[in-house]
């Protein structure tokens, strides 16, 4: 479907206004607060916005106007637009037990802020990461920004309500779930026994299915750099084969995607691609954040996203795409890492990625970041 001239003009006006308002007014105001305070404020706003029935249709209209029509199919999923909000924004509150999380749901609390409003505003969203059991995440300051390089850094530490209660919460609201969404699952940090890892993933999937929730894709997060444990083991060939194989058995016709970190050697990426192709993984999300010293304590690692990740994420995507092309694998690459404008989007598109994920762009370009990026990437197509 092509857009009419009046629609294109209206979109251009909306995006121009958004760009000017966010960069000129809102971002300077937001950046007067620490990244941590701004993050917490945003979560409070999302929790409020989810409950505002009057606001949701308006938000939906903004999305319809802001995005060009450019449906793509990637990893077995058809998306309205080739940009997906990455895991970690709509992941929910942290709890120390399932009982506490269930109590919160029973008391009427929205335990997954943004679940309703964000998909309406930005289109495709990957919910999670959810782990089998609830996690409080790390205490204290866990989010930073580096404005000069348009980067973020975090050690949220997989804070989430746990797969069972996330499923209960979303299951009770499934009539309001978006038409297209993914769910990101991670093995609990510190669980090293492969049988236990597999059990966690299979049980987590079962919770969602029991609640009648059928996501368009499941991403297994085989890389979580911010938990203080050694997550690298999930990215080994044997570990990946085992956990992904079990997930595939449980998934039926739902496509399985896998998310990798940026710190492996090229031969590991190549070997993992061979396994993914062999067992039927449909897409690889490259990459998660890059572990670096946290701004507050050089002895503590925190994951860098945005500008400082971009070059490495593109290198990883290139290694994966190279192997895909040489071997003729059908596994798609979903670029992730520092996509913040048309040029950074094209860095992944040139490698054959038909879709990208983004997170840090929400900080630097605002809530309509995806529409801005899509518009800029489109105008570069023509240049
Ligand atoms: C605050 C924060 C929390 C995140 N939490 C998760 C998570 O729970 N699971 C996950 O797979 N990725 C998580 N990520 C990583 C993002 O999904 C993404 O891979 C990374 O930020 C790189 O994309 P970007 O450069 O566009 O930010 C998180 C990122 C941020 C900034």
Short mmCIF file of C-alpha atoms and ligand atoms in Angstrom, two decimals:
data_model
loop_
_atom_site.label_atom_id
_atom_site.label_comp_id
_atom_site.label_asym_id
_atom_site.label_seq_id
_atom_site.Cartn_x
_atom_site.Cartn_y
_atom_site.Cartn_z
CA UNK A 1 0.00 0.00 0.00
CA UNK A 2 1.41 3.42 -0.88
CA UNK A 3 0.63 6.54 1.10
CA UNK A 4 -1.33 9.44 -0.33
CA UNK A 5 0.39 12.81 -0.76
CA UNK A 6 -1.68 14.38 2.02
CA UNK A 7 -0.76 11.55 4.36
CA UNK A 8 2.92 11.96 3.55
CA UNK A 9 2.69 15.68 4.23
CA UNK A 10 0.87 15.11 7.53
CA UNK A 11 3.54 12.57 8.54
CA UNK A 12 6.36 14.93 7.63
CA UNK A 13 4.74 17.68 9.72
CA UNK A 14 4.19 15.37 12.70
CA UNK A 15 7.76 14.03 12.64
CA UNK A 16 9.23 17.47 12.15
CA UNK A 17 7.26 18.83 15.11
CA UNK A 18 8.18 15.82 17.20
CA UNK A 19 11.86 16.22 16.34
CA UNK A 20 11.87 19.90 17.20
CA UNK A 21 9.84 19.49 20.40
CA UNK A 22 11.80 16.56 21.74
CA UNK A 23 15.31 17.73 20.85
CA UNK A 24 14.60 21.40 21.60
CA UNK A 25 12.46 21.21 24.70
CA UNK A 26 11.73 17.84 26.24
CA UNK A 27 15.16 16.22 26.03
CA UNK A 28 16.97 19.15 27.71
CA UNK A 29 14.36 19.03 30.48
CA UNK A 30 14.66 15.27 30.88
CA UNK A 31 18.46 15.45 30.85
CA UNK A 32 18.42 17.85 33.80
CA UNK A 33 17.56 14.77 35.85
CA UNK A 34 19.90 11.83 36.28
CA UNK A 35 19.33 8.93 33.90
CA UNK A 36 18.11 6.89 36.87
CA UNK A 37 15.51 9.48 37.91
CA UNK A 38 14.37 9.95 34.31
CA UNK A 39 14.03 6.18 33.90
CA UNK A 40 11.95 5.85 37.05
CA UNK A 41 9.79 8.80 36.03
CA UNK A 42 9.20 7.22 32.62
CA UNK A 43 8.11 3.94 34.25
CA UNK A 44 5.67 5.89 36.45
CA UNK A 45 4.32 7.65 33.37
CA UNK A 46 3.90 4.35 31.50
CA UNK A 47 2.03 2.86 34.45
CA UNK A 48 -0.31 5.84 34.45
CA UNK A 49 -0.74 5.93 30.65
CA UNK A 50 -1.64 2.22 30.47
CA UNK A 51 -4.70 2.95 32.61
CA UNK A 52 -5.97 5.94 30.59
CA UNK A 53 -8.58 4.49 28.25
CA UNK A 54 -9.16 7.91 26.65
CA UNK A 55 -5.48 8.27 25.74
CA UNK A 56 -5.00 4.94 23.98
CA UNK A 57 -6.98 5.60 20.75
CA UNK A 58 -5.19 8.94 20.40
CA UNK A 59 -1.82 7.23 20.79
CA UNK A 60 -2.86 4.69 18.17
CA UNK A 61 -3.72 7.49 15.74
CA UNK A 62 -0.31 9.06 16.27
CA UNK A 63 1.37 5.73 15.40
CA UNK A 64 -0.75 5.22 12.29
CA UNK A 65 0.20 8.66 11.07
CA UNK A 66 3.85 8.58 12.08
CA UNK A 67 4.93 5.35 10.40
CA UNK A 68 5.27 4.73 6.67
CA UNK A 69 3.52 1.58 5.45
CA UNK A 70 6.37 -0.84 4.90
CA UNK A 71 5.43 -4.29 6.10
CA UNK A 72 8.36 -6.72 6.34
CA UNK A 73 8.63 -10.39 7.15
CA UNK A 74 11.56 -11.35 9.34
CA UNK A 75 12.25 -14.51 11.31
CA UNK A 76 8.82 -15.87 10.41
CA UNK A 77 7.00 -12.74 11.63
CA UNK A 78 5.28 -10.05 9.59
CA UNK A 79 5.77 -6.59 11.07
CA UNK A 80 4.04 -3.32 10.14
CA UNK A 81 7.44 -1.61 10.14
CA UNK A 82 11.02 -2.93 10.37
CA UNK A 83 11.71 -1.54 13.86
CA UNK A 84 11.03 -3.39 17.09
CA UNK A 85 11.33 -1.94 20.58
CA UNK A 86 13.98 -4.19 22.16
CA UNK A 87 13.57 -6.16 25.36
CA UNK A 88 14.17 -4.36 28.62
CA UNK A 89 11.72 -1.48 28.48
CA UNK A 90 8.45 -3.40 28.92
CA UNK A 91 9.72 -5.98 31.38
CA UNK A 92 7.79 -5.30 34.55
CA UNK A 93 8.42 -4.69 38.22
CA UNK A 94 10.81 -6.74 40.28
CA UNK A 95 9.68 -8.98 43.15
CA UNK A 96 11.40 -11.25 45.62
CA UNK A 97 8.84 -14.06 45.32
CA UNK A 98 5.95 -15.28 43.19
CA UNK A 99 3.62 -14.77 46.14
CA UNK A 100 4.55 -11.08 46.34
CA UNK A 101 4.12 -10.66 42.60
CA UNK A 102 0.74 -12.42 42.67
CA UNK A 103 -0.37 -10.24 45.61
CA UNK A 104 0.50 -7.17 43.57
CA UNK A 105 -1.57 -8.42 40.63
CA UNK A 106 -4.49 -9.28 42.94
CA UNK A 107 -4.38 -5.79 44.41
CA UNK A 108 -4.88 -4.37 40.91
CA UNK A 109 -1.34 -3.05 40.38
CA UNK A 110 -0.05 -2.78 36.83
CA UNK A 111 3.09 -4.89 37.21
CA UNK A 112 4.23 -4.47 33.57
CA UNK A 113 4.19 -0.71 32.94
CA UNK A 114 3.94 0.16 29.26
CA UNK A 115 2.39 -3.15 28.17
CA UNK A 116 -0.64 -1.33 26.78
CA UNK A 117 0.45 2.13 25.71
CA UNK A 118 3.86 1.42 24.18
CA UNK A 119 2.83 -1.08 21.49
CA UNK A 120 0.08 1.35 20.50
CA UNK A 121 2.62 4.12 20.11
CA UNK A 122 5.61 2.34 18.59
CA UNK A 123 4.23 -0.87 17.03
CA UNK A 124 6.15 -4.08 17.61
CA UNK A 125 7.57 -4.56 21.12
CA UNK A 126 9.53 -7.41 22.65
CA UNK A 127 8.25 -7.90 26.22
CA UNK A 128 10.71 -9.12 28.88
CA UNK A 129 13.24 -10.47 29.57
CA UNK A 130 11.26 -12.71 31.89
CA UNK A 131 12.99 -15.35 33.95
CA UNK A 132 11.34 -18.44 35.44
CA UNK A 133 11.35 -16.87 38.90
CA UNK A 134 10.81 -13.22 39.87
CA UNK A 135 13.91 -11.10 40.36
CA UNK A 136 14.40 -7.83 42.22
CA UNK A 137 17.35 -6.88 40.02
CA UNK A 138 20.29 -4.85 41.28
CA UNK A 139 19.81 -2.16 43.97
CA UNK A 140 20.82 1.50 43.70
CA UNK A 141 21.64 3.36 40.52
CA UNK A 142 21.35 0.99 37.59
CA UNK A 143 20.91 3.29 34.57
CA UNK A 144 23.31 5.92 33.18
CA UNK A 145 23.67 7.93 29.98
CA UNK A 146 26.70 9.21 28.11
CA UNK A 147 25.33 12.14 26.16
CA UNK A 148 28.45 12.80 24.07
CA UNK A 149 28.26 9.39 22.44
CA UNK A 150 24.47 8.99 22.63
CA UNK A 151 24.95 5.89 24.75
CA UNK A 152 23.16 4.25 27.65
CA UNK A 153 24.57 1.97 30.28
CA UNK A 154 22.64 -0.28 32.63
CA UNK A 155 22.90 -2.99 35.21
CA UNK A 156 19.21 -3.48 35.87
CA UNK A 157 20.02 -7.13 36.46
CA UNK A 158 17.00 -8.83 34.92
CA UNK A 159 14.50 -7.26 37.28
CA UNK A 160 11.12 -8.81 36.40
CA UNK A 161 8.00 -10.36 37.96
CA UNK A 162 8.87 -13.88 36.77
CA UNK A 163 7.31 -15.76 33.89
CA UNK A 164 4.41 -17.28 35.83
CA UNK A 165 3.04 -14.02 37.19
CA UNK A 166 3.83 -12.08 33.99
CA UNK A 167 1.72 -14.69 32.18
CA UNK A 168 -1.10 -14.41 34.73
CA UNK A 169 -1.05 -10.62 34.42
CA UNK A 170 -0.99 -10.55 30.61
CA UNK A 171 -3.40 -13.50 30.36
CA UNK A 172 -6.05 -11.55 32.27
CA UNK A 173 -5.64 -8.76 29.71
CA UNK A 174 -5.13 -10.75 26.54
CA UNK A 175 -8.02 -9.06 24.74
CA UNK A 176 -5.97 -5.87 24.93
CA UNK A 177 -2.63 -7.31 23.87
CA UNK A 178 -1.20 -5.84 20.67
CA UNK A 179 -1.71 -7.64 17.33
CA UNK A 180 2.03 -8.34 17.00
CA UNK A 181 4.46 -8.79 19.88
CA UNK A 182 7.33 -10.95 21.04
CA UNK A 183 8.32 -12.30 24.43
CA UNK A 184 11.94 -12.48 25.54
CA UNK A 185 12.89 -15.21 28.02
CA UNK A 186 16.16 -15.64 29.87
CA UNK A 187 17.58 -18.39 32.03
CA UNK A 188 17.98 -17.29 35.65
CA UNK A 189 21.49 -16.02 36.26
CA UNK A 190 23.48 -18.49 38.32
CA UNK A 191 21.62 -21.56 36.99
CA UNK A 192 24.42 -23.55 35.37
CA UNK A 193 22.95 -27.03 35.20
CA UNK A 194 21.81 -27.52 31.58
CA UNK A 195 18.86 -29.66 32.61
CA UNK A 196 17.70 -26.93 35.00
CA UNK A 197 18.18 -24.22 32.37
CA UNK A 198 16.06 -26.20 29.94
CA UNK A 199 13.39 -26.82 32.55
CA UNK A 200 13.21 -23.09 33.33
CA UNK A 201 12.62 -22.16 29.70
CA UNK A 202 10.09 -24.92 29.04
CA UNK A 203 8.15 -24.07 32.21
CA UNK A 204 8.20 -20.36 31.39
CA UNK A 205 6.77 -21.04 27.94
CA UNK A 206 4.09 -23.30 29.42
CA UNK A 207 2.93 -20.49 31.75
CA UNK A 208 2.24 -18.21 28.80
CA UNK A 209 0.53 -20.91 26.77
CA UNK A 210 -1.65 -21.97 29.73
CA UNK A 211 -2.90 -18.39 29.89
CA UNK A 212 -3.78 -18.46 26.18
CA UNK A 213 -0.99 -16.06 25.25
CA UNK A 214 0.47 -16.73 21.83
CA UNK A 215 3.27 -14.29 21.00
CA UNK A 216 4.35 -13.85 17.39
CA UNK A 217 7.87 -14.83 18.34
CA UNK A 218 9.88 -15.91 21.36
CA UNK A 219 13.41 -14.63 21.83
CA UNK A 220 15.76 -16.58 24.03
CA UNK A 221 18.14 -14.13 25.61
CA UNK A 222 21.36 -16.13 25.70
CA UNK A 223 23.29 -13.08 26.91
CA UNK A 224 22.71 -11.02 29.97
CA UNK A 225 25.77 -9.06 30.96
CA UNK A 226 24.34 -7.22 33.96
CA UNK A 227 23.64 -9.81 36.55
CA UNK A 228 26.99 -10.31 38.19
CA UNK A 229 27.03 -13.99 37.24
CA UNK A 230 28.76 -15.54 34.27
CA UNK A 231 26.20 -15.63 31.52
CA UNK A 232 28.67 -16.60 28.80
CA UNK A 233 27.99 -20.27 29.27
CA UNK A 234 24.56 -19.92 27.65
CA UNK A 235 26.27 -18.85 24.46
CA UNK A 236 28.34 -22.02 24.10
CA UNK A 237 27.45 -24.35 21.28
CA UNK A 238 26.25 -27.18 23.51
CA UNK A 239 24.33 -24.86 25.82
CA UNK A 240 22.62 -23.12 22.92
CA UNK A 241 21.72 -26.39 21.23
CA UNK A 242 20.19 -27.79 24.37
CA UNK A 243 18.16 -24.80 25.50
CA UNK A 244 17.05 -23.77 22.00
CA UNK A 245 16.19 -27.37 21.08
CA UNK A 246 13.95 -27.72 24.12
CA UNK A 247 12.29 -24.37 23.40
CA UNK A 248 11.67 -25.36 19.79
CA UNK A 249 10.02 -28.60 20.89
CA UNK A 250 7.67 -26.63 23.14
CA UNK A 251 6.95 -23.83 20.68
CA UNK A 252 5.09 -25.56 17.87
CA UNK A 253 4.61 -23.05 15.07
CA UNK A 254 5.81 -19.98 17.03
CA UNK A 255 9.15 -18.81 15.61
CA UNK A 256 12.17 -18.94 17.90
CA UNK A 257 14.69 -16.08 17.85
CA UNK A 258 17.92 -15.97 19.83
CA UNK A 259 19.66 -12.90 21.22
CA UNK A 260 23.45 -12.93 21.48
CA UNK A 261 25.94 -10.70 23.24
CA UNK A 262 28.70 -8.76 21.46
CA UNK A 263 31.75 -10.32 23.12
CA UNK A 264 32.17 -13.66 21.35
CA UNK A 265 34.85 -14.50 18.82
CA UNK A 266 33.90 -14.70 15.14
CA UNK A 267 34.31 -18.47 15.08
CA UNK A 268 31.83 -18.78 17.97
CA UNK A 269 29.28 -16.73 16.04
CA UNK A 270 29.85 -18.93 13.00
CA UNK A 271 29.47 -22.12 15.01
CA UNK A 272 26.32 -20.81 16.69
CA UNK A 273 24.83 -19.92 13.30
CA UNK A 274 25.41 -23.51 12.16
CA UNK A 275 23.52 -24.81 15.21
CA UNK A 276 20.69 -22.32 14.78
CA UNK A 277 20.30 -23.23 11.10
CA UNK A 278 20.38 -26.93 11.87
CA UNK A 279 17.74 -26.90 14.61
CA UNK A 280 15.38 -24.31 13.11
CA UNK A 281 15.98 -21.01 14.94
CA UNK A 282 14.39 -18.35 12.72
CA UNK A 283 16.36 -15.22 13.63
CA UNK A 284 19.34 -13.99 15.63
CA UNK A 285 19.17 -10.63 17.39
CA UNK A 286 22.65 -9.11 17.31
CA UNK A 287 23.38 -7.81 19.88
CA UNK A 288 22.72 -7.31 23.57
CA UNK A 289 24.67 -4.64 25.47
CA UNK A 290 28.48 -4.49 25.76
CA UNK A 291 29.79 -5.05 29.32
CA UNK A 292 32.03 -2.17 30.48
CA UNK A 293 32.96 -0.59 33.80
CA UNK A 294 30.04 1.24 35.33
CA UNK A 295 30.41 5.03 35.65
CA UNK A 296 30.06 4.84 39.45
CA UNK A 297 32.41 1.94 40.13
CA UNK A 298 35.11 0.71 37.75
CA UNK A 299 34.98 -2.67 39.50
CA UNK A 300 31.36 -3.27 38.50
CA UNK A 301 30.26 -4.11 34.98
CA UNK A 302 27.25 -2.52 33.28
CA UNK A 303 25.98 -3.02 29.74
CA UNK A 304 26.54 -0.27 27.21
CA UNK A 305 23.94 0.40 24.50
CA UNK A 306 23.63 3.11 21.86
CA UNK A 307 26.53 4.88 20.15
CA UNK A 308 29.35 3.09 21.99
CA UNK A 309 27.88 -0.31 21.09
CA UNK A 310 27.04 0.36 17.47
CA UNK A 311 30.34 -0.46 15.73
CA UNK A 312 30.75 -3.73 17.60
CA UNK A 313 27.10 -4.76 17.06
CA UNK A 314 27.49 -4.16 13.32
CA UNK A 315 30.71 -6.24 13.29
CA UNK A 316 28.86 -9.10 14.98
CA UNK A 317 25.94 -8.81 12.57
CA UNK A 318 28.44 -8.84 9.71
CA UNK A 319 30.06 -12.04 11.00
CA UNK A 320 26.66 -13.69 11.32
CA UNK A 321 25.44 -12.42 7.95
CA UNK A 322 28.68 -13.52 6.26
CA UNK A 323 28.22 -17.05 7.52
CA UNK A 324 24.53 -17.03 6.61
CA UNK A 325 25.38 -16.08 3.04
CA UNK A 326 28.28 -18.50 2.63
CA UNK A 327 26.30 -21.44 4.00
CA UNK A 328 22.93 -20.38 2.59
CA UNK A 329 21.31 -20.49 6.02
CA UNK A 330 17.70 -19.34 6.32
CA UNK A 331 18.26 -17.76 9.77
CA UNK A 332 17.48 -14.03 9.61
CA UNK A 333 19.60 -11.35 11.27
CA UNK A 334 17.84 -8.70 13.37
CA UNK A 335 20.26 -5.82 13.96
CA UNK A 336 20.40 -4.33 17.46
CA UNK A 337 22.87 -1.86 18.90
CA UNK A 338 23.01 1.87 18.43
CA UNK A 339 20.28 2.21 15.82
CA UNK A 340 19.38 5.87 16.30
CA UNK A 341 18.96 7.36 12.83
CA UNK A 342 18.76 6.49 9.16
CA UNK A 343 22.51 5.94 8.80
CA UNK A 344 22.86 3.56 11.75
CA UNK A 345 19.76 1.70 10.55
CA UNK A 346 21.32 1.31 7.11
CA UNK A 347 24.51 -0.12 8.65
CA UNK A 348 22.46 -3.20 9.54
CA UNK A 349 20.18 -3.09 6.48
CA UNK A 350 23.21 -3.22 4.17
CA UNK A 351 24.15 -6.54 5.77
CA UNK A 352 20.74 -7.93 4.86
CA UNK A 353 18.97 -7.35 8.20
CA UNK A 354 15.31 -6.88 7.35
CA UNK A 355 14.48 -5.50 10.79
CA UNK A 356 16.27 -3.91 13.72
CA UNK A 357 15.64 -3.51 17.42
CA UNK A 358 16.34 -0.34 19.37
CA UNK A 359 16.27 0.87 22.98
CA UNK A 360 18.68 3.75 23.54
CA UNK A 361 17.13 5.70 20.65
CA UNK A 362 14.09 6.20 22.91
CA UNK A 363 16.32 8.24 25.21
CA UNK A 364 17.97 10.43 22.59
CA UNK A 365 15.20 10.73 19.98
CA UNK A 366 12.08 10.36 22.08
CA UNK A 367 9.06 8.09 22.02
CA UNK A 368 8.61 8.31 18.24
CA UNK A 369 12.25 7.35 17.62
CA UNK A 370 11.27 4.37 15.45
CA UNK A 371 9.14 6.50 13.14
CA UNK A 372 11.92 9.07 12.82
CA UNK A 373 14.50 6.39 12.05
CA UNK A 374 12.20 4.68 9.53
CA UNK A 375 11.56 7.99 7.80
CA UNK A 376 15.28 8.81 7.60
CA UNK A 377 16.16 5.31 6.41
CA UNK A 378 13.49 5.60 3.72
CA UNK A 379 14.82 8.89 2.42
CA UNK A 380 18.32 7.35 2.31
CA UNK A 381 16.94 4.46 0.22
CA UNK A 382 16.06 6.97 -2.43
CA UNK A 383 19.28 8.95 -2.29
C1 LIG B 1 17.69 -0.29 30.78
C2 LIG B 1 17.89 -1.45 29.85
C3 LIG B 1 17.41 -2.70 30.20
C4 LIG B 1 17.59 -3.78 29.34
N1 LIG B 1 17.08 -5.01 29.68
C5 LIG B 1 17.17 -6.04 28.79
C6 LIG B 1 16.56 -7.29 29.06
O1 LIG B 1 15.91 -7.49 30.09
N2 LIG B 1 16.69 -8.27 28.14
C7 LIG B 1 17.38 -8.11 26.97
O2 LIG B 1 17.45 -9.04 26.16
N3 LIG B 1 17.97 -6.92 26.68
C8 LIG B 1 17.87 -5.90 27.56
N4 LIG B 1 18.45 -4.69 27.26
C9 LIG B 1 19.27 -4.56 26.03
C10 LIG B 1 18.46 -4.00 24.86
O3 LIG B 1 17.39 -4.84 24.54
C11 LIG B 1 19.36 -3.85 23.62
O4 LIG B 1 19.84 -5.12 23.23
C12 LIG B 1 20.58 -2.95 23.88
O5 LIG B 1 20.25 -1.84 24.67
C13 LIG B 1 21.20 -2.50 22.56
O6 LIG B 1 20.30 -1.71 21.84
P1 LIG B 1 20.43 -0.08 21.81
O7 LIG B 1 21.83 0.22 21.42
O8 LIG B 1 19.41 0.35 20.82
O9 LIG B 1 20.14 0.37 23.19
C14 LIG B 1 18.28 -3.59 28.10
C15 LIG B 1 18.74 -2.31 27.75
C16 LIG B 1 18.56 -1.26 28.60
C17 LIG B 1 19.08 0.11 28.21
#
